[in-house]
PDB file of C-alpha atoms in Angstrom:
ATOM      1  CA  MET A   1      76.122 -49.379 -11.780  1.00 63.00           C
ATOM      2  CA  LYS A   2      76.796 -46.852 -14.847  1.00 83.00           C
ATOM      3  CA  THR A   3      78.957 -49.782 -15.826  1.00 88.00           C
ATOM      4  CA  GLU A   4      75.927 -51.871 -16.676  1.00 84.00           C
ATOM      5  CA  ASN A   5      74.036 -49.386 -18.059  1.00 86.00           C
ATOM      6  CA  THR A   6      77.113 -48.122 -20.241  1.00 86.00           C
ATOM      7  CA  LYS A   7      77.206 -52.198 -21.349  1.00 80.00           C
ATOM      8  CA  ALA A   8      73.602 -52.308 -22.216  1.00 78.00           C
ATOM      9  CA  GLN A   9      73.918 -49.464 -24.421  1.00 84.00           C
ATOM     10  CA  MET A  10      76.561 -51.125 -25.993  1.00 84.00           C
ATOM     11  CA  ARG A  11      74.933 -54.069 -26.587  1.00 82.00           C
ATOM     12  CA  LYS A  12      72.058 -52.248 -27.795  1.00 82.00           C
ATOM     13  CA  GLY A  13      73.984 -50.532 -30.183  1.00 84.00           C
ATOM     14  CA  VAL A  14      75.027 -53.694 -32.422  1.00 92.00           C
ATOM     15  CA  LEU A  15      72.077 -55.629 -31.462  1.00 93.00           C
ATOM     16  CA  GLU A  16      70.394 -54.197 -35.503  1.00 94.00           C
ATOM     17  CA  TYR A  17      73.700 -55.903 -36.430  1.00 96.00           C
ATOM     18  CA  CYS A  18      73.892 -59.115 -34.776  1.00 96.00           C
ATOM     19  CA  ILE A  19      70.151 -59.467 -35.822  1.00 96.00           C
ATOM     20  CA  LEU A  20      71.029 -59.723 -39.323  1.00 98.00           C
ATOM     21  CA  LEU A  21      74.067 -61.883 -38.837  1.00 97.00           C
ATOM     22  CA  VAL A  22      71.904 -63.979 -37.108  1.00 97.00           C
ATOM     23  CA  LEU A  23      69.707 -64.476 -40.762  1.00 98.00           C
ATOM     24  CA  ARG A  24      72.604 -64.338 -42.823  1.00 97.00           C
ATOM     25  CA  ASN A  25      72.503 -68.187 -43.772  1.00 94.00           C
ATOM     26  CA  LYS A  26      68.975 -69.406 -42.399  1.00 96.00           C
ATOM     27  CA  ASP A  27      65.540 -68.216 -42.061  1.00 97.00           C
ATOM     28  CA  GLN A  28      64.846 -68.103 -38.357  1.00 97.00           C
ATOM     29  CA  TYR A  29      61.446 -68.150 -35.952  1.00 95.00           C
ATOM     30  CA  VAL A  30      61.807 -64.766 -33.270  1.00 94.00           C
ATOM     31  CA  SER A  31      62.508 -68.141 -30.485  1.00 92.00           C
ATOM     32  CA  ASP A  32      65.133 -69.218 -32.394  1.00 95.00           C
ATOM     33  CA  ILE A  33      66.670 -65.791 -33.115  1.00 96.00           C
ATOM     34  CA  ILE A  34      66.767 -64.690 -29.460  1.00 94.00           C
ATOM     35  CA  GLU A  35      68.461 -68.723 -28.600  1.00 94.00           C
ATOM     36  CA  ASN A  36      70.971 -67.482 -30.938  1.00 94.00           C
ATOM     37  CA  LEU A  37      71.433 -64.098 -29.629  1.00 94.00           C
ATOM     38  CA  GLU A  38      71.544 -65.500 -26.007  1.00 92.00           C
ATOM     39  CA  LYS A  39      74.175 -68.208 -27.014  1.00 93.00           C
ATOM     40  CA  SER A  40      76.573 -65.387 -27.936  1.00 89.00           C
ATOM     41  CA  LYS A  41      75.582 -63.316 -24.629  1.00 86.00           C
ATOM     42  CA  MET A  42      73.607 -60.940 -26.387  1.00 86.00           C
ATOM     43  CA  ILE A  43      70.590 -60.658 -23.834  1.00 78.00           C
ATOM     44  CA  VAL A  44      67.377 -59.544 -25.515  1.00 83.00           C
ATOM     45  CA  VAL A  45      63.923 -59.987 -24.852  1.00 82.00           C
ATOM     46  CA  GLU A  46      60.576 -60.203 -27.457  1.00 83.00           C
ATOM     47  CA  GLY A  47      59.739 -56.629 -26.325  1.00 87.00           C
ATOM     48  CA  THR A  48      63.254 -55.183 -27.883  1.00 87.00           C
ATOM     49  CA  LEU A  49      63.307 -57.650 -30.800  1.00 93.00           C
ATOM     50  CA  TYR A  50      59.672 -57.725 -32.475  1.00 93.00           C
ATOM     51  CA  PRO A  51      60.008 -53.490 -32.797  1.00 94.00           C
ATOM     52  CA  MET A  52      63.354 -53.968 -34.383  1.00 94.00           C
ATOM     53  CA  LEU A  53      62.246 -56.850 -36.738  1.00 97.00           C
ATOM     54  CA  THR A  54      59.218 -54.805 -37.860  1.00 96.00           C
ATOM     55  CA  ARG A  55      61.404 -51.787 -38.960  1.00 96.00           C
ATOM     56  CA  LEU A  56      63.809 -53.796 -40.435  1.00 97.00           C
ATOM     57  CA  LYS A  57      60.973 -55.204 -42.598  1.00 98.00           C
ATOM     58  CA  ASN A  58      59.490 -52.096 -43.396  1.00 98.00           C
ATOM     59  CA  GLU A  59      63.212 -50.880 -44.537  1.00 98.00           C
ATOM     60  CA  GLY A  60      63.332 -53.576 -46.599  1.00 98.00           C
ATOM     61  CA  TYR A  61      66.147 -55.320 -44.961  1.00 98.00           C
ATOM     62  CA  LEU A  62      63.930 -58.656 -43.890  1.00 99.00           C
ATOM     63  CA  GLY A  63      61.386 -60.545 -45.300  1.00 98.00           C
ATOM     64  CA  TYR A  64      59.143 -63.228 -43.594  1.00 98.00           C
ATOM     65  CA  ARG A  65      57.057 -66.667 -44.427  1.00 97.00           C
ATOM     66  CA  TRP A  66      54.599 -68.474 -42.398  1.00 97.00           C
ATOM     67  CA  GLU A  67      55.366 -72.068 -41.505  1.00 95.00           C
ATOM     68  CA  GLU A  68      53.012 -74.296 -40.284  1.00 94.00           C
ATOM     69  CA  SER A  69      53.500 -75.787 -36.968  1.00 89.00           C
ATOM     70  CA  LEU A  70      53.181 -79.227 -35.647  1.00 90.00           C
ATOM     71  CA  GLN A  71      52.227 -77.803 -32.135  1.00 89.00           C
ATOM     72  CA  GLY A  72      50.161 -74.713 -32.092  1.00 90.00           C
ATOM     73  CA  PRO A  73      49.609 -71.529 -34.770  1.00 93.00           C
ATOM     74  CA  PRO A  74      51.685 -70.925 -37.786  1.00 95.00           C
ATOM     75  CA  ARG A  75      55.130 -69.671 -37.186  1.00 95.00           C
ATOM     76  CA  LYS A  76      56.793 -66.528 -39.054  1.00 96.00           C
ATOM     77  CA  TYR A  77      60.283 -67.444 -39.965  1.00 98.00           C
ATOM     78  CA  TYR A  78      62.308 -64.106 -40.749  1.00 98.00           C
ATOM     79  CA  LYS A  79      64.974 -63.795 -43.533  1.00 98.00           C
ATOM     80  CA  LEU A  80      67.389 -61.402 -45.057  1.00 98.00           C
ATOM     81  CA  THR A  81      65.855 -59.895 -48.459  1.00 98.00           C
ATOM     82  CA  GLN A  82      68.889 -59.261 -51.007  1.00 98.00           C
ATOM     83  CA  THR A  83      68.794 -55.590 -49.703  1.00 98.00           C
ATOM     84  CA  GLY A  84      69.377 -56.788 -46.353  1.00 98.00           C
ATOM     85  CA  LYS A  85      72.345 -58.659 -47.463  1.00 98.00           C
ATOM     86  CA  HIS A  86      74.051 -55.462 -48.940  1.00 98.00           C
ATOM     87  CA  PHE A  87      73.398 -53.450 -45.981  1.00 98.00           C
ATOM     88  CA  LEU A  88      74.750 -56.262 -43.705  1.00 98.00           C
ATOM     89  CA  ASP A  89      77.886 -56.404 -45.851  1.00 97.00           C
ATOM     90  CA  GLU A  90      77.719 -52.634 -45.470  1.00 97.00           C
ATOM     91  CA  LEU A  91      77.425 -53.141 -41.570  1.00 96.00           C
ATOM     92  CA  GLU A  92      80.255 -55.758 -41.498  1.00 96.00           C
ATOM     93  CA  ASN A  93      82.850 -53.033 -43.301  1.00 97.00           C
ATOM     94  CA  ALA A  94      81.892 -50.470 -40.646  1.00 95.00           C
ATOM     95  CA  TRP A  95      82.135 -52.729 -37.824  1.00 95.00           C
ATOM     96  CA  ASN A  96      85.497 -54.072 -38.845  1.00 96.00           C
ATOM     97  CA  GLU A  97      86.782 -50.257 -39.325  1.00 96.00           C
ATOM     98  CA  LEU A  98      85.419 -49.778 -35.410  1.00 94.00           C
ATOM     99  CA  VAL A  99      86.923 -52.460 -33.806  1.00 94.00           C
ATOM    100  CA  ASP A 100      90.148 -51.945 -35.829  1.00 95.00           C
ATOM    101  CA  ALA A 101      90.188 -48.215 -34.577  1.00 95.00           C
ATOM    102  CA  VAL A 102      89.439 -49.328 -30.868  1.00 93.00           C
ATOM    103  CA  PHE A 103      92.122 -51.982 -31.152  1.00 93.00           C
ATOM    104  CA  HIS A 104      94.621 -48.780 -32.488  1.00 92.00           C
ATOM    105  CA  ILE A 105      93.239 -46.630 -29.549  1.00 93.00           C
ATOM    106  CA  ASN A 106      93.878 -49.888 -26.852  1.00 89.00           C
ATOM    107  CA  GLU A 107      97.331 -50.266 -28.289  1.00 88.00           C
ATOM    108  CA  ARG A 108      98.650 -46.866 -27.382  1.00 79.00           C
ATOM    109  CA  LYS A 109      97.976 -46.940 -23.564  1.00 64.00           C
TER     110      LYS A 109
END
C-alpha cells in the first residue's frame, strides 16, 4: 500500500495550488471548493481544507466575505486577494516548470 501513501502525498503537495486555482475566477463557499476539487479527483475533507484556508488567509492570499443564507446561518465565501493572484501566478509558473521537467525525464526512458 506504499503506492496509495505516495499518491496521497503527491495530492497533498499540490492541494494549496489547486485551492487557489478553484478560487481564481469566483468567490466560493467551502462546500463548493470541496465539490470542485472532488470533480477533479482531488479528494479532500473539511478537516484538511479549513486549516489550509486559514493559513492562506493569514498569509494574505485569501480574503472572505459573509453572505446571508436562505437556509441556516450566514456563509463565508473565500476569494483570492491581489497578493493571492500574484502568488498563484508564481505557483503556476513553478507548476509548469515541474510538469515540463517530469515530462522530459519520462521521455528519456
